[in-house]
Coordinates of C-alpha atoms in Angstrom, one line a residue:
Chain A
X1 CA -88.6 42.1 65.5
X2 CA -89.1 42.5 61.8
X3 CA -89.0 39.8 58.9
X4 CA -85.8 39.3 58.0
X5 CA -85.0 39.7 54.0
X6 CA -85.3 35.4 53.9
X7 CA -88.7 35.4 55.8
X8 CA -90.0 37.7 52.3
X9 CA -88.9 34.6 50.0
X10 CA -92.3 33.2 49.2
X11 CA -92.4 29.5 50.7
X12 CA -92.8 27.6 47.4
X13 CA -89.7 29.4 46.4
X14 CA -87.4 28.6 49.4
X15 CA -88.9 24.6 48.9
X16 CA -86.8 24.7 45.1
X17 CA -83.1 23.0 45.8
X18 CA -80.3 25.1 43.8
X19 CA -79.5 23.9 41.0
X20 CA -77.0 20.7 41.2
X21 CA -75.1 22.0 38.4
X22 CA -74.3 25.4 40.5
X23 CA -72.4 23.5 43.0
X24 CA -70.4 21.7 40.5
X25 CA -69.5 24.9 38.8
X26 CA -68.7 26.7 41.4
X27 CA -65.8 23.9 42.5
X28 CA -65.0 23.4 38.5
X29 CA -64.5 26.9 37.3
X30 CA -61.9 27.6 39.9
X31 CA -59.3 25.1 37.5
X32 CA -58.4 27.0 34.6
X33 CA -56.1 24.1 33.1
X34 CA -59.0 21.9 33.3
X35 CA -61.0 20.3 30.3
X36 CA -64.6 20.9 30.4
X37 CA -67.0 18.0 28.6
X38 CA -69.5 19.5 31.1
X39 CA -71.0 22.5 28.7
X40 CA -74.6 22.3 27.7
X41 CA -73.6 24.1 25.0
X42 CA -72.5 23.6 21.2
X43 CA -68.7 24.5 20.8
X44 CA -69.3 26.3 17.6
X45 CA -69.7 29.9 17.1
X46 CA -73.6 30.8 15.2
X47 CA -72.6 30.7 11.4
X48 CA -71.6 34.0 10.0
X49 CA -74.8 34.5 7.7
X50 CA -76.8 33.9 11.0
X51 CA -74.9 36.4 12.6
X52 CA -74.5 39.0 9.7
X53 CA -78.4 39.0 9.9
X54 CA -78.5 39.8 13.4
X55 CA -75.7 42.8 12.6
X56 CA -77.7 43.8 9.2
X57 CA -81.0 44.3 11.6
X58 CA -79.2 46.3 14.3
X59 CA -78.0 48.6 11.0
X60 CA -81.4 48.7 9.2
X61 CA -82.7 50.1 13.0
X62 CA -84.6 47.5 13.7
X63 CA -84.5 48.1 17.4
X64 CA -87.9 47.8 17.9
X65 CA -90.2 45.4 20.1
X66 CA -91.7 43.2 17.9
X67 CA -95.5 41.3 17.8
X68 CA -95.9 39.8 21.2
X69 CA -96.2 36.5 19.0
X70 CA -93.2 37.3 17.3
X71 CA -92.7 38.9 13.7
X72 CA -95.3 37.4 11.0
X73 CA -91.9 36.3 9.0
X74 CA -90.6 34.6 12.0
X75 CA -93.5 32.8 12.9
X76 CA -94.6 31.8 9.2
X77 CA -90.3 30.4 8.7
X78 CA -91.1 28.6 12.0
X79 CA -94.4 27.1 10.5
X80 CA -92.9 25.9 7.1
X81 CA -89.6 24.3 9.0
X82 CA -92.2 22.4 11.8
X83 CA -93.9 21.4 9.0
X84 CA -91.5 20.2 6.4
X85 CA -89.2 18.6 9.8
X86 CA -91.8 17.7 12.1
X87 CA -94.8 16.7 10.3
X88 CA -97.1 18.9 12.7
X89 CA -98.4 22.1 10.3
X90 CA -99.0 24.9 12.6
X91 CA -101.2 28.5 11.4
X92 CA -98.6 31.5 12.0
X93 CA -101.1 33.9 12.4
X94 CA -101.9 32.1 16.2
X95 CA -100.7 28.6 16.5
X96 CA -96.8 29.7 17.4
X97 CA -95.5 31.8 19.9
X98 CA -91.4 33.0 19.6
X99 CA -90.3 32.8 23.2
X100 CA -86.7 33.5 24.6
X101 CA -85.6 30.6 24.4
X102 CA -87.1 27.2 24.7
X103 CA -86.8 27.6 28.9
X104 CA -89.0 30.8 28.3
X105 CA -91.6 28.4 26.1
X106 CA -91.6 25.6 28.6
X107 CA -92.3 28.1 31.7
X108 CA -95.0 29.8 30.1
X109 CA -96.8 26.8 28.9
X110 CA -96.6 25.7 32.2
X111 CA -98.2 28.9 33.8
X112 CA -100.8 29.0 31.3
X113 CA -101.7 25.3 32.3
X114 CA -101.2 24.8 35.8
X115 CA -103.1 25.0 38.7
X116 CA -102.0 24.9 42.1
X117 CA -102.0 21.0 43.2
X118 CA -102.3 20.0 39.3
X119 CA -100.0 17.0 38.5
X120 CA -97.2 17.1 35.8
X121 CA -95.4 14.1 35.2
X122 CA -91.9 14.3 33.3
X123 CA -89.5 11.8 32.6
X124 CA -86.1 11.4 34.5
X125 CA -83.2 12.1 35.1
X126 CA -84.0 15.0 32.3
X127 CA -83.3 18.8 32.3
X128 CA -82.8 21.0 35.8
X129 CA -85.4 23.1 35.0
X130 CA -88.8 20.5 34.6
X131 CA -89.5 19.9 38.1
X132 CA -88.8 23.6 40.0
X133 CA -90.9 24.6 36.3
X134 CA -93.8 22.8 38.1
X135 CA -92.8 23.9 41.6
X136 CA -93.2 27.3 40.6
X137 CA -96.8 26.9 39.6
X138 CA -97.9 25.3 42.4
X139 CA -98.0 22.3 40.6
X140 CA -96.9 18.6 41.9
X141 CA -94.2 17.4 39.5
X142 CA -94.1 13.6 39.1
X143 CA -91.4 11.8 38.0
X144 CA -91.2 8.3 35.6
X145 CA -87.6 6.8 36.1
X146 CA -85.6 5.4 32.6
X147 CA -82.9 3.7 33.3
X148 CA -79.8 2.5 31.6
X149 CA -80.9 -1.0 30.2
X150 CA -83.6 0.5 28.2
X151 CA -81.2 3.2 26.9
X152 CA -83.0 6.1 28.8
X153 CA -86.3 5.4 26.9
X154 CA -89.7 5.5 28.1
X155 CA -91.0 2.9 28.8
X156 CA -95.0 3.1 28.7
X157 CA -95.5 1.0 31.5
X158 CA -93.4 3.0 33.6
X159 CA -95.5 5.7 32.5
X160 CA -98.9 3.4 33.1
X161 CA -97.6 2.7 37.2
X162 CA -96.5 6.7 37.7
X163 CA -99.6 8.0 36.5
X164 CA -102.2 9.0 39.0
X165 CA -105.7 10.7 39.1
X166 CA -105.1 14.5 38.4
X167 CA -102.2 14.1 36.0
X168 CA -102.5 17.2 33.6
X169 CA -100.0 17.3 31.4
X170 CA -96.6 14.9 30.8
X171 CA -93.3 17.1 30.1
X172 CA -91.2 14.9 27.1
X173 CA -87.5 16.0 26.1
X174 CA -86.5 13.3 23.3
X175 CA -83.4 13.4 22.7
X176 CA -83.1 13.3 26.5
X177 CA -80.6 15.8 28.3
X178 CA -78.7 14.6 29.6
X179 CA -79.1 10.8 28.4
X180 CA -79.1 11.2 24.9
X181 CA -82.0 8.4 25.4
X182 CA -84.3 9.1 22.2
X183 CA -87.9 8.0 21.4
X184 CA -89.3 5.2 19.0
X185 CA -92.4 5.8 16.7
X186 CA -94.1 2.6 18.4
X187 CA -93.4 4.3 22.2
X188 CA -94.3 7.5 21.1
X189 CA -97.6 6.0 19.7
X190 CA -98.3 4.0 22.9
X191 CA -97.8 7.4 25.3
X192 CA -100.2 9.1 22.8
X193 CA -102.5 7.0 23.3
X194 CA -102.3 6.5 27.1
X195 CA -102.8 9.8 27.1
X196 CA -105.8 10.3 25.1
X197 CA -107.0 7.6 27.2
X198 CA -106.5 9.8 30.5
X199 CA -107.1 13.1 29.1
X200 CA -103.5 14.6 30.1
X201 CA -101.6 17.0 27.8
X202 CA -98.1 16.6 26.2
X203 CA -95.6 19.7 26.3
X204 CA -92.7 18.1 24.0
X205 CA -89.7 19.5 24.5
X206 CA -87.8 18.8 21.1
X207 CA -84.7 21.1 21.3
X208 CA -82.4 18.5 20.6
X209 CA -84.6 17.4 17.5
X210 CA -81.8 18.1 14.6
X211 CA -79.6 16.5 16.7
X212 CA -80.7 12.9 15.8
X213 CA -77.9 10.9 14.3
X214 CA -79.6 7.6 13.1
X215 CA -83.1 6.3 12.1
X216 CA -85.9 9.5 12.1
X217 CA -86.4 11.6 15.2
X218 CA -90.4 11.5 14.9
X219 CA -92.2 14.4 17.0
X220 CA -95.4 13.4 18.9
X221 CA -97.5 16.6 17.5
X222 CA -97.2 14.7 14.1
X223 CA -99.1 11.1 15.2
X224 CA -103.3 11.1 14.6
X225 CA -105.4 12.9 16.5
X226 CA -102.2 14.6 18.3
X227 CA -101.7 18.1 17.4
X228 CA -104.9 19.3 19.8
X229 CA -103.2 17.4 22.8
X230 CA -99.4 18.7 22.6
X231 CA -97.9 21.7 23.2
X232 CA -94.6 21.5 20.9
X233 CA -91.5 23.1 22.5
X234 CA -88.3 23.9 20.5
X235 CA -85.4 26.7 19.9
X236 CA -82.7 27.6 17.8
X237 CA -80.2 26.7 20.4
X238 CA -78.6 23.4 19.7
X239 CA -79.4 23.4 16.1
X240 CA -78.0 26.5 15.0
X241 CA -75.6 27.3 17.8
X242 CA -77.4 29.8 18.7
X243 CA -77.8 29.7 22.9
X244 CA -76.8 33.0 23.4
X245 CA -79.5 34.9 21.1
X246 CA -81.8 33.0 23.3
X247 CA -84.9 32.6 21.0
X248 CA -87.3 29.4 21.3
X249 CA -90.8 28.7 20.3
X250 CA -94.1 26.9 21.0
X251 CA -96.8 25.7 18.6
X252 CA -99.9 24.7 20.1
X253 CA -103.5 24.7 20.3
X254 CA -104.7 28.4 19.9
X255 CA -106.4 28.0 22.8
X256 CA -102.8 27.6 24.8
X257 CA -101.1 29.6 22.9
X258 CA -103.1 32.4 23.7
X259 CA -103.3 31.6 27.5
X260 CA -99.5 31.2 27.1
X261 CA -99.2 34.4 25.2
X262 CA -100.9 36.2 28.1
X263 CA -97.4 35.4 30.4
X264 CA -95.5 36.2 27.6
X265 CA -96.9 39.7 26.9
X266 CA -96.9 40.6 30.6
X267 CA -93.2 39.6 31.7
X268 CA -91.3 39.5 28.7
X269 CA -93.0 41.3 25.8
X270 CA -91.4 39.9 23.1
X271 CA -88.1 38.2 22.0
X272 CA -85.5 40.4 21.1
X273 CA -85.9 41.5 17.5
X274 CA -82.5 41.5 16.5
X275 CA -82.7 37.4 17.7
X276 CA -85.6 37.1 15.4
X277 CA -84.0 38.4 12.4
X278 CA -81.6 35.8 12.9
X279 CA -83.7 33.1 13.7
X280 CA -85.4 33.7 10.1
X281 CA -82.3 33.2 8.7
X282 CA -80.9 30.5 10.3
X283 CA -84.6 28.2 9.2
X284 CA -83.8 30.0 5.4
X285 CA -80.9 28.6 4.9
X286 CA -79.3 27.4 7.6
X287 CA -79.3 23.6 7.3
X288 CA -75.8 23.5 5.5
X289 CA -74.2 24.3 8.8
X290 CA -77.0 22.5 11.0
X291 CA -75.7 19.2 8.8
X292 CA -71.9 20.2 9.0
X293 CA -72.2 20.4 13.4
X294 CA -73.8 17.3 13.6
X295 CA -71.4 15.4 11.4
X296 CA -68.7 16.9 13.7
X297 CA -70.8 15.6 16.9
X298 CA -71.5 12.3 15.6
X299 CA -67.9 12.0 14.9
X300 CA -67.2 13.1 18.2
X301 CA -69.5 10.8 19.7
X302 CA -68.5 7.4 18.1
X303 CA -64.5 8.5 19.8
X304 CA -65.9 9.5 23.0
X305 CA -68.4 6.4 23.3
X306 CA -65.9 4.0 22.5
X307 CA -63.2 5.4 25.0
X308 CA -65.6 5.3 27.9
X309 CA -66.8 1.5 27.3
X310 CA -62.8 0.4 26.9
X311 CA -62.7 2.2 30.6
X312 CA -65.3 0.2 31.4
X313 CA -67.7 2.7 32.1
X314 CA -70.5 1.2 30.5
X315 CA -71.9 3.5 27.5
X316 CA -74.5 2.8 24.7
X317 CA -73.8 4.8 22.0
X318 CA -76.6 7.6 22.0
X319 CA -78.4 8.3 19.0
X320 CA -79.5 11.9 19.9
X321 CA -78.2 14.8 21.7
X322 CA -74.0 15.6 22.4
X323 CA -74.2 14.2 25.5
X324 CA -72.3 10.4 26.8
X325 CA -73.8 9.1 29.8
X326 CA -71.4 7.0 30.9
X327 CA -72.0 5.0 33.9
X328 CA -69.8 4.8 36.9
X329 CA -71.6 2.5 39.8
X330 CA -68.2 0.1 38.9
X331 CA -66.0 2.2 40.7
X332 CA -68.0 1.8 43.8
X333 CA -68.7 5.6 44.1
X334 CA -71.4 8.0 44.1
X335 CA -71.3 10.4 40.8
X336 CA -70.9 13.8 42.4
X337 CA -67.9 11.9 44.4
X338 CA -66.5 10.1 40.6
X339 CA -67.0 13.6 39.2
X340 CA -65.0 15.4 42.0
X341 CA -62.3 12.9 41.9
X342 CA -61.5 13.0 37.6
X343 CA -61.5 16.7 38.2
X344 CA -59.3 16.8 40.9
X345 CA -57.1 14.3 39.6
X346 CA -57.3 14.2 35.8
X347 CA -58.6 17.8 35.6
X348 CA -61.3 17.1 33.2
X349 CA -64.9 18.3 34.3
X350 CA -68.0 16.0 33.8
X351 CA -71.3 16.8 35.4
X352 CA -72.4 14.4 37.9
X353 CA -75.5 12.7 36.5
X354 CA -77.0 13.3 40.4
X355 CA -77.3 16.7 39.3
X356 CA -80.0 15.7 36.5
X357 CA -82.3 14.1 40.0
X358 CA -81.7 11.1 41.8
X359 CA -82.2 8.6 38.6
X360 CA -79.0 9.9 37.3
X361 CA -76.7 8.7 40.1
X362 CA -74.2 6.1 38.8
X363 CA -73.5 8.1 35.9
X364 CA -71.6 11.2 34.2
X365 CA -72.5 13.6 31.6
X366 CA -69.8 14.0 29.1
X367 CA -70.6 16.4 26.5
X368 CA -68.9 16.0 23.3
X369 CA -70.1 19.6 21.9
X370 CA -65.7 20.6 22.3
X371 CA -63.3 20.3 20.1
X372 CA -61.9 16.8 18.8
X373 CA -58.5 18.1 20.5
X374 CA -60.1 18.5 23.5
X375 CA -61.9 15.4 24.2
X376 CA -58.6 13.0 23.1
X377 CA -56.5 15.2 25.7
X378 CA -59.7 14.4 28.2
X379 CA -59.7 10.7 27.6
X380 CA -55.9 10.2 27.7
X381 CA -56.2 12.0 31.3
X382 CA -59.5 9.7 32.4
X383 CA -57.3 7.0 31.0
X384 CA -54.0 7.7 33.1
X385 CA -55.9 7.9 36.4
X386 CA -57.9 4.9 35.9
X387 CA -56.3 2.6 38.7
X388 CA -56.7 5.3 40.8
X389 CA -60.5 5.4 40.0
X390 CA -60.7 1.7 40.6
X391 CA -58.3 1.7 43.6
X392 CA -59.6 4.8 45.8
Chain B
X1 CA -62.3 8.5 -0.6
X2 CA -65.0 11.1 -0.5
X3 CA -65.0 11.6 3.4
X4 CA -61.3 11.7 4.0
X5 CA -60.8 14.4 1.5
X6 CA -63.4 16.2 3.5
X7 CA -61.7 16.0 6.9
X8 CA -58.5 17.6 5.1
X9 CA -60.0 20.3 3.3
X10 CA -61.6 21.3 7.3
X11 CA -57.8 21.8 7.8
X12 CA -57.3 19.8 10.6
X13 CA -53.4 18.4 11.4
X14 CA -54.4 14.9 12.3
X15 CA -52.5 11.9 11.4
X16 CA -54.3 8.9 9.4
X17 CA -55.0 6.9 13.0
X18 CA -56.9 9.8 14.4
X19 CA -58.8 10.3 11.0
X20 CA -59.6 6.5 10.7
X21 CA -60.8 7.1 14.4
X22 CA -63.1 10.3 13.4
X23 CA -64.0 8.1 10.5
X24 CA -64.8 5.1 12.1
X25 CA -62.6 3.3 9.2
X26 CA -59.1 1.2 9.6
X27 CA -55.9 3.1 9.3
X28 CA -55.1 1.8 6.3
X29 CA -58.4 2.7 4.1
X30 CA -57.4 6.3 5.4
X31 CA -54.2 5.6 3.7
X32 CA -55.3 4.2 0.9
X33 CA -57.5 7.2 0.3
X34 CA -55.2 9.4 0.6
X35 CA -53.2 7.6 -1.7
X36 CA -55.5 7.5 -4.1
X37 CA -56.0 11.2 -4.4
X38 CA -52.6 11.6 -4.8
X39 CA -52.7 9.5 -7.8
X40 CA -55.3 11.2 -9.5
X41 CA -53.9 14.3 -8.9
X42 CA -57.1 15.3 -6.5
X43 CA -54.8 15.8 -3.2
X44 CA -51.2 18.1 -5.1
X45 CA -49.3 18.6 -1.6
X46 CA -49.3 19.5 2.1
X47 CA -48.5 23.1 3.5
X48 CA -48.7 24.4 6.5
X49 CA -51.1 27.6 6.9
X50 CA -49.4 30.2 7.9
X51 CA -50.4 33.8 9.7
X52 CA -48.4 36.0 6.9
X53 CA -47.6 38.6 9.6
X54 CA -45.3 36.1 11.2
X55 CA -43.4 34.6 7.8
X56 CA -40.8 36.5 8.6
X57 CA -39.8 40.0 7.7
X58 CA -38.1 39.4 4.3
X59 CA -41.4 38.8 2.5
X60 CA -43.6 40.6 0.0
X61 CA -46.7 39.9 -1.8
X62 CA -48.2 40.9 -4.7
X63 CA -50.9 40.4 -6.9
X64 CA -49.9 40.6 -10.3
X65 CA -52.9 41.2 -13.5
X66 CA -51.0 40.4 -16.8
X67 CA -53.0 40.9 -20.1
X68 CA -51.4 38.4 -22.9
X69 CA -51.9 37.9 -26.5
X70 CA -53.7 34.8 -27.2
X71 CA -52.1 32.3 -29.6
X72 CA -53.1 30.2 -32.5
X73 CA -52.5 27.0 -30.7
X74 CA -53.3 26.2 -27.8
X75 CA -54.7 30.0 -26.9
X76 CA -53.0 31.1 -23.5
X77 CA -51.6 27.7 -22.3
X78 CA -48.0 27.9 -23.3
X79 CA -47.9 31.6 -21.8
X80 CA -49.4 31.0 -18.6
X81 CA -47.5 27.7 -18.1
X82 CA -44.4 29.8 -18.6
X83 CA -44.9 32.8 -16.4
X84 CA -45.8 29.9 -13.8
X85 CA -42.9 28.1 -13.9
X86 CA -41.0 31.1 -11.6
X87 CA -40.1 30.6 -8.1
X88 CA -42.0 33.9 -7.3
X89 CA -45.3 33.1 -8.7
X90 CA -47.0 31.2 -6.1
X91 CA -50.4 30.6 -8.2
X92 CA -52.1 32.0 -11.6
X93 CA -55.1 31.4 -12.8
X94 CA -56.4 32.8 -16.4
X95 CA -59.4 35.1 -15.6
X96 CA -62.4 36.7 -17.3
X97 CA -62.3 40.4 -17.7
X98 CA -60.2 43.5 -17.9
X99 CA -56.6 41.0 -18.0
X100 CA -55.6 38.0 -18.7
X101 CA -53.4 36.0 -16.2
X102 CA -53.7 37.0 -12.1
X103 CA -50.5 36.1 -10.7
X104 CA -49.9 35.7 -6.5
X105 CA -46.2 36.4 -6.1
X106 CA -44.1 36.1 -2.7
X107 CA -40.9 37.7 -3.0
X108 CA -38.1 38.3 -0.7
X109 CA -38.8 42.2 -1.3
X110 CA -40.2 44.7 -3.0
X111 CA -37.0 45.6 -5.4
X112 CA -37.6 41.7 -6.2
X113 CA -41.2 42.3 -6.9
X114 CA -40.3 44.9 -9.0
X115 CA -37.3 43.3 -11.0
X116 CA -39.3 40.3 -12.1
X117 CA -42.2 42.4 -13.2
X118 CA -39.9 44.5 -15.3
X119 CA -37.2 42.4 -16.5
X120 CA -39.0 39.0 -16.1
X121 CA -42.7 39.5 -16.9
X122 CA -42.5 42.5 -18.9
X123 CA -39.9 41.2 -21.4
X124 CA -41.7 38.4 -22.3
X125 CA -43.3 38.4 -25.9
X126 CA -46.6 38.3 -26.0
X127 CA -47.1 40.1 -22.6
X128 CA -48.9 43.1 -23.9
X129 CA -48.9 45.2 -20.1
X130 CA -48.5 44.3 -16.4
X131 CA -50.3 45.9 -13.0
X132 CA -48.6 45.0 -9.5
X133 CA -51.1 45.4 -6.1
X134 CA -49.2 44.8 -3.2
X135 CA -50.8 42.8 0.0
X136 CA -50.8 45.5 2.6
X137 CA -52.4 43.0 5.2
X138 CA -54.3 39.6 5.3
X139 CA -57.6 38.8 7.0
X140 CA -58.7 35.5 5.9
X141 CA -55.7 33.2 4.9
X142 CA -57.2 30.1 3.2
X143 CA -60.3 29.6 4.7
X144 CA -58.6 30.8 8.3
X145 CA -59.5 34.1 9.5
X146 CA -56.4 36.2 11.1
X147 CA -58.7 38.0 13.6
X148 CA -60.0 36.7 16.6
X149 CA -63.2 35.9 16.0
X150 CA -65.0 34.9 19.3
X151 CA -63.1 35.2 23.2
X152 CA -65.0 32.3 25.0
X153 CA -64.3 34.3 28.4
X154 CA -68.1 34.5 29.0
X155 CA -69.1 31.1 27.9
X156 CA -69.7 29.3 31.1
X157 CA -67.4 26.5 32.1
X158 CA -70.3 24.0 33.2
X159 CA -73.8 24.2 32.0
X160 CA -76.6 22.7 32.4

């Protein structure tokens, strides 16, 4: 007897769960009159100017592949806006790699860093991707729970009790998919120095960065003695509603970079040209519409926040990110179970925070990046079925 | 006052309850806003938007460049006053350039159009010579555009 096609699926491979998300999809897709608040996604189409540039390359025949970095006027736009936004000044010439999107710039830093057994801690619940990231390489992943009291923050000695001998590197995503939980100066601060104190790296994964809506979103690459220790992560993505050119970057030591840039050249090449020439558009003068979508999400928020807390499901009002996390334990139910139940009977899709790891049980995602329209219908419908949420 | 008048100009048909709720302010600031601009003549009116294509069949529009003969006092104020006083002329605004006055005229048709250029317009003293574009199709209707910009068919419904 042969292997069958399974027995070919290398074992490391087969370990990674599906994604959590899938499932839900799968069941939520198949209602067309439903609402969806469960779209990682902003609502808004990429400005027109963005989008004229990406037509105006395509017309000039630039068709090309570009510098495995990315072009020089790509990477030198990226190192002014990191700079002038971030605080963290990064060289163009090898300090910044353009990746397809920020997923693409998280897996390769992780390949250039990991070895097999090597120890990544991240903070959850947090994005799908960190810990099968870590899988993949052979690495362990190692998770530090935030919770709802402390608004999703980290708290560093959380961090202090998770840590363990071999810890290479800590993955950071402030704002926090899908809590919306944000970092202080002081916390950041106290990680940085924990880990200069135990020699581990920092891959900060800021894609949600323009998406701060009160007090200063403060990046870790810019604190003392930092920028030689953190590998900073970020995309056009949520900024510039952009997810579908799919173009991220890194900044980092040159050392990484160019270990990361070894990946990068071998299985992807470059990013598409035609993103990039939009990407140096959107830093040139995109912030007019970068302003505008927040105002719209902040809006958003302070409606959709309020509904959920006069439901009862407890919310604090997020200071980064489009996502609510409302909480759900009340209603005696496990999320994925909550989550079925609204969209069954109030057709309105939320992602079950169980799909974010075990930390996020007891909780939805809501994301307010739909239209105002949309999310009044949804609440009036979570409203109407409310006894039936309590009652069931 | 500032904020309000924002929210309007995005075109939205909310009523002052859900703008005080987008705003996070009472109903009756919203109001009182609103009020406000009517007063000083910031906020003129409210109309619908509407897709041209679907106004009805019985309507025709034009663009209409006048050239005028200044006067002594008051330059091209009392003439442009008067040729906007018409039912037909929807807006004119005195340009630089090759003419005058642009005119936007809706009409119930064409022969309308073209008696109130001749016998309306034309006829006037100090209206030195008229040109009439008609609309053949809109695009962009006040800040809306009339072609579909973006089918969300591919957008998935849940992500993570």
């Amino acid at each position: 007897m042969g292997k069958s096609p399974s027995d070919f699926v290398a074992k490391h491979v087969q370990k990674i769960p599906k994604s959590g998300i899938r499932d839900f999809f799968a069941i939520a897709s198949t209602m067309k009159d439903a609402i969806s608040l469960g779209i990682g996604e902003p609502d808004f189409v990429t400005p027109w100017h963005i989008r004229e540039a990406a037509i105006f390359a395509l017309e000039k025949g630039k068709t090309s592949y570009t510098d495995n970095l990315g072009m020089k006027s790509l990477r030198y736009e990226i190192s002014k806006y990191v700079e002038a936004n971030f605080k963290a000044s990064y060289n163009p010439d090898n300090e910044i790699l353009a990746s397809v999107g920020a997923s693409e710039a998280l897996d390769v830093a992780l390949r250039a860093i990991v070895e097999p057994g090597d120890k990544i801690m991240y903070h959850a619940p947090c994005f799908v991707s960190y810990s099968p990231s870590v899988a993949l390489c052979h690495g362990e992943a190692i998770p530090v729970y935030t919770c709802g009291k402390n608004r999703f923050e980290l708290d560093i000695e959380d961090v202090k009790r998770a840590w363990q001998p071999g810890v290479k590197a800590f993955i950071i995503n402030f704002p926090t998919n899908p809590t919306g939980g944000t970092a202080t100066r002081a916390q950041l601060e106290e990680l940085a120095k924990f880990a200069k104190e135990k020699d581990f790296l920092i891959i900060s994964d800021e894609i949600y960065a323009e998406l701060t809506y009160e007090g200063e979103h403060v990046s870790i690459a810019s604190l003392d003695g930092m920028k030689d220790r953190v590998i900073f992560i970020h995309g056009f993505s949520k900024a510039f509603a952009m997810t579908g050119f799919r173009l991220g970057y890194a900044c980092g030591p040159r050392e990484i970079i160019d270990a990361m840039m070894k990946t990068h050249q071998y299985a992807i090449m470059c990013a598409s040209i035609m993103s990039q020439e939009a990407g140096v558009e959107a830093l040139k003068n995109g912030r007019k519409d970068m302003e505008f979508m927040r105002e719209k999400y902040r809006q958003r928020r302070d409606f959709i926040v309020g509904k959920f807390n006069e439901f009862g499901m407890d919310c604090f009002l997020p200071r980064g990110t489009f996502y609510a996390f409302p909480n759900i334990e009340r209603f005696g139910k496990s999320s994925m179970e909550t989550a079925k139940l609204i969209l069954n009977e109030a057709k309105v899709a939320m992602v079950p925070g169980s799909a974010f790891g075990k930390s996020g049980e007891g909780y939805l995602r809501a994301s307010f990046a739909t239209s105002y329209d949309n999310i009044t219908k949804a609440m009036d419908r979570i409203a109407s079925i409310l006894p039936k949420l309590e009652s069931l | 006052m500032e904020k309000v008048l924002n929210l309007l100009l995005e075109g939205e048909a909310l009523d002052t309850e859900q703008i005080g709720k987008i705003l996070s302010m009472p109903k009756s600031d919203v109001e009182a806003a609103i009020q406000k601009m009517i007063d000083e003549k910031i906020l003129l009116g409210w109309r619908p938007v509407f897709n041209p294509d679907f106004e009805g069949k019985s309507v025709v529009r034009a663009a209409i460049e006048l050239k005028i003969s200044p006067e002594r006092d008051g330059g091209f104020d009392r003439l442009a006053e008067r040729v906007s006083k018409f039912e037909q002329v929807e807006s004119c605004y005195l340009m630089s350039g090759a003419y005058d006055l642009l005119l936007f005229i809706k009409a119930r048709s064409l022969r309308e159009v073209a008696s109130f250029v001749y016998e309306r317009l034309a006829s006037i003293h100090g209206v030195t010579s008229t040109a009439t574009h008609f609309f053949l199709r809109t695009y962009k209707q006040q800040g809306f555009m009339l072609t579909s910009e973006n089918s969300n068919e591919d957008r998935p419904f849940v992500s993570p």
